[in-house]
Tab-separated table of C-alpha atoms in Angstrom:
chain	number	residue	atom	x	y	z
P	3	UNK	CA	81.872	94.671	41.797
P	4	UNK	CA	83.636	92.821	39.045
P	5	UNK	CA	83.516	94.472	35.647
P	6	UNK	CA	85.055	94.707	32.202
P	7	UNK	CA	85.309	98.034	30.449
P	8	UNK	CA	85.621	98.799	26.780
P	9	UNK	CA	85.979	102.560	26.673
P	10	UNK	CA	85.319	102.996	22.958
P	11	UNK	CA	81.896	102.413	21.469
P	12	UNK	CA	83.430	102.496	18.012
P	13	UNK	CA	86.901	102.318	16.466
P	14	UNK	CA	87.476	103.497	12.903
P	15	UNK	CA	90.559	102.291	11.016
P	16	UNK	CA	91.716	102.465	7.417
P	17	UNK	CA	92.386	99.197	5.752
P	18	UNK	CA	96.015	98.163	6.063
P	19	UNK	CA	96.559	100.245	9.204
P	20	UNK	CA	97.156	98.680	12.591
P	21	UNK	CA	94.140	98.468	14.942
P	22	UNK	CA	93.744	98.433	18.660
P	23	UNK	CA	90.586	97.748	20.589
P	24	UNK	CA	90.909	98.573	24.253
P	25	UNK	CA	89.788	96.601	27.290
P	26	UNK	CA	90.380	96.992	30.976
P	27	UNK	CA	89.151	94.734	33.759
P	28	UNK	CA	88.346	94.869	37.418
P	29	UNK	CA	88.213	91.272	38.569
P	30	UNK	CA	89.631	89.740	41.726
P	31	UNK	CA	92.495	87.284	41.576
P	32	UNK	CA	94.175	86.355	38.317
P	33	UNK	CA	91.357	86.122	35.801
P	34	UNK	CA	91.374	84.430	32.478
P	35	UNK	CA	90.764	86.991	29.734
P	36	UNK	CA	89.055	86.523	26.392
P	37	UNK	CA	88.172	88.251	23.161
P	38	UNK	CA	85.153	87.434	21.058
P	39	UNK	CA	83.948	88.734	17.685
P	40	UNK	CA	80.360	89.029	16.530
P	41	UNK	CA	79.457	89.433	12.860
P	42	UNK	CA	75.957	90.643	11.943
P	43	UNK	CA	73.195	88.168	12.709
P	44	UNK	CA	75.647	85.645	14.151
P	45	UNK	CA	76.613	84.390	17.591
P	46	UNK	CA	79.805	85.371	19.335
P	47	UNK	CA	82.920	83.645	18.089
P	48	UNK	CA	85.910	82.994	20.342
P	49	UNK	CA	89.144	84.738	19.140
P	50	UNK	CA	91.709	84.231	21.825
P	51	UNK	CA	92.353	83.900	25.508
P	52	UNK	CA	94.985	84.613	28.125
P	53	UNK	CA	95.482	82.248	31.007
P	54	UNK	CA	99.087	82.571	32.069
P	55	UNK	CA	102.547	82.910	30.574
P	56	UNK	CA	103.533	85.131	27.682
P	57	UNK	CA	101.749	88.501	27.868
P	58	UNK	CA	101.215	88.532	24.093
P	59	UNK	CA	98.580	86.045	22.996
P	60	UNK	CA	97.952	85.168	19.363
P	61	UNK	CA	94.576	84.121	18.119
P	62	UNK	CA	92.404	83.613	15.064
P	63	UNK	CA	92.433	85.727	11.891
P	64	UNK	CA	95.792	87.367	12.737
P	65	UNK	CA	94.545	88.962	15.936
P	66	UNK	CA	96.658	89.161	19.096
P	67	UNK	CA	96.101	90.667	22.526
P	68	UNK	CA	98.518	92.081	25.029
P	69	UNK	CA	97.989	91.439	28.731
P	70	UNK	CA	99.229	94.137	31.108
P	71	UNK	CA	98.777	93.232	34.744
P	72	UNK	CA	99.816	96.564	36.185
P	73	UNK	CA	97.348	98.427	33.985
P	74	UNK	CA	94.710	95.633	34.263
P	75	UNK	CA	94.348	95.814	30.489
P	76	UNK	CA	93.934	93.315	27.698
P	77	UNK	CA	93.952	95.241	24.441
P	78	UNK	CA	93.187	93.528	21.138
P	79	UNK	CA	95.514	94.286	18.240
P	80	UNK	CA	96.109	93.482	14.640
P	81	UNK	CA	99.036	94.760	12.562
P	82	UNK	CA	97.101	95.312	9.355
P	83	UNK	CA	93.299	95.673	9.349
P	84	UNK	CA	91.022	94.185	6.733
P	85	UNK	CA	87.599	95.456	5.706
P	86	UNK	CA	86.318	91.991	6.628
P	87	UNK	CA	87.457	92.600	10.281
P	88	UNK	CA	84.563	95.033	10.620
P	89	UNK	CA	82.386	93.595	13.392
P	90	UNK	CA	81.461	93.932	17.039
P	91	UNK	CA	84.219	92.886	19.485
P	92	UNK	CA	83.673	91.836	23.086
P	93	UNK	CA	86.261	91.514	25.838
P	94	UNK	CA	85.506	89.173	28.749
P	95	UNK	CA	87.031	88.018	32.018
P	96	UNK	CA	86.378	84.873	34.007
P	97	UNK	CA	84.104	85.538	36.913
P	98	UNK	CA	84.246	82.235	38.638
P	99	UNK	CA	82.506	78.946	38.043
P	100	UNK	CA	82.958	79.179	34.276
P	101	UNK	CA	81.002	82.416	34.211
P	102	UNK	CA	82.340	85.196	31.976
P	103	UNK	CA	81.920	88.929	32.566
P	104	UNK	CA	81.561	90.690	29.232
P	105	UNK	CA	82.294	94.250	28.270
P	106	UNK	CA	79.728	96.332	26.402
P	107	UNK	CA	81.391	95.717	23.074
P	108	UNK	CA	83.285	97.878	20.600
P	109	UNK	CA	82.219	98.236	17.014
P	110	UNK	CA	85.183	98.127	14.668
P	111	UNK	CA	84.739	99.784	11.269
P	112	UNK	CA	87.554	99.250	8.744
P	113	UNK	CA	87.288	101.588	5.756
P	114	UNK	CA	88.743	100.785	2.329
Q	12	UNK	CA	81.048	68.627	16.170
Q	13	UNK	CA	78.089	70.677	14.962
Q	14	UNK	CA	78.565	73.345	17.613
Q	15	UNK	CA	75.838	74.680	19.861
Q	16	UNK	CA	72.473	74.229	18.249
Q	17	UNK	CA	69.557	76.532	18.926
Q	18	UNK	CA	65.991	76.365	17.731
Q	19	UNK	CA	64.005	78.086	16.416
Q	20	UNK	CA	66.277	80.649	14.695
Q	21	UNK	CA	63.412	83.100	14.456
Q	22	UNK	CA	60.207	83.338	16.509
Q	23	UNK	CA	57.409	85.816	16.051
Q	24	UNK	CA	54.604	85.640	18.593
Q	25	UNK	CA	51.855	87.735	20.043
Q	26	UNK	CA	51.973	89.304	23.479
Q	27	UNK	CA	50.660	86.889	26.098
Q	28	UNK	CA	51.766	83.717	24.293
Q	29	UNK	CA	54.189	81.181	25.692
Q	30	UNK	CA	57.552	81.007	24.032
Q	31	UNK	CA	60.016	78.114	24.381
Q	32	UNK	CA	63.581	78.388	23.121
Q	33	UNK	CA	65.737	75.313	22.825
Q	34	UNK	CA	69.439	74.647	23.026
Q	35	UNK	CA	71.675	71.650	22.504
Q	36	UNK	CA	75.196	72.218	23.883
Q	37	UNK	CA	78.383	70.827	22.439
Q	38	UNK	CA	78.786	67.236	23.484
Q	39	UNK	CA	80.977	66.836	26.555
Q	40	UNK	CA	80.538	70.434	27.691
Q	41	UNK	CA	79.328	70.596	31.292
Q	42	UNK	CA	78.375	74.257	31.566
Q	43	UNK	CA	75.504	75.970	29.727
Q	44	UNK	CA	74.653	79.640	29.577
Q	45	UNK	CA	71.619	81.599	28.398
Q	46	UNK	CA	72.171	85.190	27.280
Q	47	UNK	CA	69.995	87.936	25.900
Q	48	UNK	CA	71.209	90.680	23.558
Q	49	UNK	CA	69.456	93.913	22.770
Q	50	UNK	CA	70.655	97.232	21.412
Q	51	UNK	CA	69.704	99.031	24.591
Q	52	UNK	CA	71.074	96.615	27.165
Q	53	UNK	CA	73.793	94.822	25.298
Q	54	UNK	CA	74.632	91.221	26.216
Q	55	UNK	CA	73.089	90.021	29.480
Q	56	UNK	CA	73.643	86.696	31.184
Q	57	UNK	CA	70.258	85.261	32.234
Q	58	UNK	CA	71.138	81.974	33.852
Q	59	UNK	CA	73.788	79.315	33.770
Q	60	UNK	CA	74.002	75.614	34.595
Q	61	UNK	CA	76.870	73.425	35.636
Q	62	UNK	CA	76.353	69.682	35.276
Q	63	UNK	CA	72.703	70.322	34.589
Q	64	UNK	CA	72.230	72.195	37.890
Q	65	UNK	CA	71.272	75.926	37.811
Q	66	UNK	CA	74.071	77.858	39.485
Q	67	UNK	CA	73.018	81.440	39.156
Q	68	UNK	CA	69.671	82.710	37.877
Q	69	UNK	CA	70.054	86.255	39.161
Q	70	UNK	CA	69.979	87.589	35.601
Q	71	UNK	CA	66.497	86.244	34.847
Q	72	UNK	CA	64.353	89.357	34.441
Q	73	UNK	CA	61.277	88.188	36.283
Q	74	UNK	CA	59.139	85.201	37.097
Q	75	UNK	CA	57.814	85.048	33.581
Q	76	UNK	CA	61.199	83.538	32.586
Q	77	UNK	CA	62.191	79.992	33.484
Q	78	UNK	CA	64.925	77.673	32.310
Q	79	UNK	CA	65.519	73.961	32.614
Q	80	UNK	CA	68.227	71.499	31.794
Q	81	UNK	CA	66.778	68.039	32.110
Q	82	UNK	CA	69.945	66.343	30.788
Q	83	UNK	CA	73.392	67.154	29.578
Q	84	UNK	CA	72.319	67.595	25.967
Q	85	UNK	CA	69.280	69.791	26.184
Q	86	UNK	CA	68.094	73.006	27.759
Q	87	UNK	CA	65.037	75.192	27.376
Q	88	UNK	CA	64.317	78.833	28.128
Q	89	UNK	CA	60.636	79.567	28.513
Q	90	UNK	CA	58.817	82.888	28.636
Q	91	UNK	CA	55.200	82.802	29.789
Q	92	UNK	CA	53.474	85.158	29.163
Q	93	UNK	CA	55.615	86.961	26.628
Q	94	UNK	CA	55.667	90.743	26.382
Q	95	UNK	CA	56.930	93.096	23.638
Q	96	UNK	CA	59.885	94.104	25.798
Q	97	UNK	CA	61.107	90.526	25.649
Q	98	UNK	CA	61.988	91.039	21.991
Q	99	UNK	CA	65.689	90.302	21.663
Q	100	UNK	CA	68.228	87.799	20.407
Q	101	UNK	CA	68.646	84.966	22.827
Q	102	UNK	CA	71.968	83.046	22.783
Q	103	UNK	CA	72.884	79.737	24.310
Q	104	UNK	CA	76.540	78.973	24.978
Q	105	UNK	CA	78.394	76.035	26.397
Q	106	UNK	CA	81.908	75.468	27.781
Q	107	UNK	CA	83.925	72.585	29.089
Q	108	UNK	CA	86.826	73.029	31.474
Q	109	UNK	CA	86.268	74.419	34.948
Q	110	UNK	CA	87.644	77.803	35.913
Q	111	UNK	CA	87.619	79.859	32.743
Q	112	UNK	CA	87.092	77.774	29.679
Q	113	UNK	CA	86.069	79.662	26.565
Q	114	UNK	CA	82.378	79.612	25.819
Q	115	UNK	CA	81.045	78.595	22.433
Q	116	UNK	CA	77.903	80.371	21.300
Q	117	UNK	CA	75.050	79.186	19.245
Q	118	UNK	CA	73.629	81.216	16.347
Q	119	UNK	CA	70.857	82.673	18.541
Q	120	UNK	CA	67.115	82.868	18.404
Q	121	UNK	CA	65.661	86.194	17.307
Q	122	UNK	CA	62.433	86.645	19.237
Q	123	UNK	CA	59.855	89.246	18.253
Q	124	UNK	CA	56.819	89.728	20.425
Q	125	UNK	CA	54.086	91.900	18.927
C-alpha cells in the first residue's frame, strides 16, 4: 500500500535555530512530493513541491526540502526558524490521477 | 483569483438533520477533492472528481454521505442524516494539471452535530 510517513508528531525548535521536519514515502514509480502548512483554523497552504531535477527544492517563507531517492525521504528544512513558523506541516506524495497521499502531520513549535 | 470558496464556514445542526456543504473550485481547475479533518483521524480524503466525474469515493464513510459536481464550478457534499460523529472540519481542494499538480485548499467548513 502506498503511504507517507511523518515519524515525529511534534518538533520543538528555538527561534533562530535550523529546523527539520522529516518525511519518508512508500509510493510506486517516481512520485511528485509536496509540503503543505496549516495554521490554526485555516486550510492547508502549499509550500513547495519536487517533480524532477535538483534534489533541493526551495519554496515559500524560506523553506526548502531535500529529496533523497535512495532513502525515499523528502525532509523539510529552514536555516533559521521563526516563531511565526509554528504550525502543522503535512508531507504528501502523488498517488495517481491527481490524488495526493498525505502524512499524518507534524506540529512544529518554535520557541522564542 | 479568489481561491477555493467554501460555504458555510461554520455549521451547527442537530442529529438527524440534513447538511449540505458547498464548494467553488478555482476557475480552470479540473480536479476537485473533499477531505475531512479530525483530531482523532487526521486528514481523510472522502471523494475526488476529475472533469466533474467522481473518480474514487472509497473514502466516503457510509451511505449517509453523498457528493455531486454538476458543473466545473460547483460541488456539494451532503450528509443525511447527520450524526455527532460527523463533527469535523471539511475541506474542499482543487488542482489543475494532470499527474501531480499541487492542490489548493479552501478555508474549510467546521461542522458541529449536536
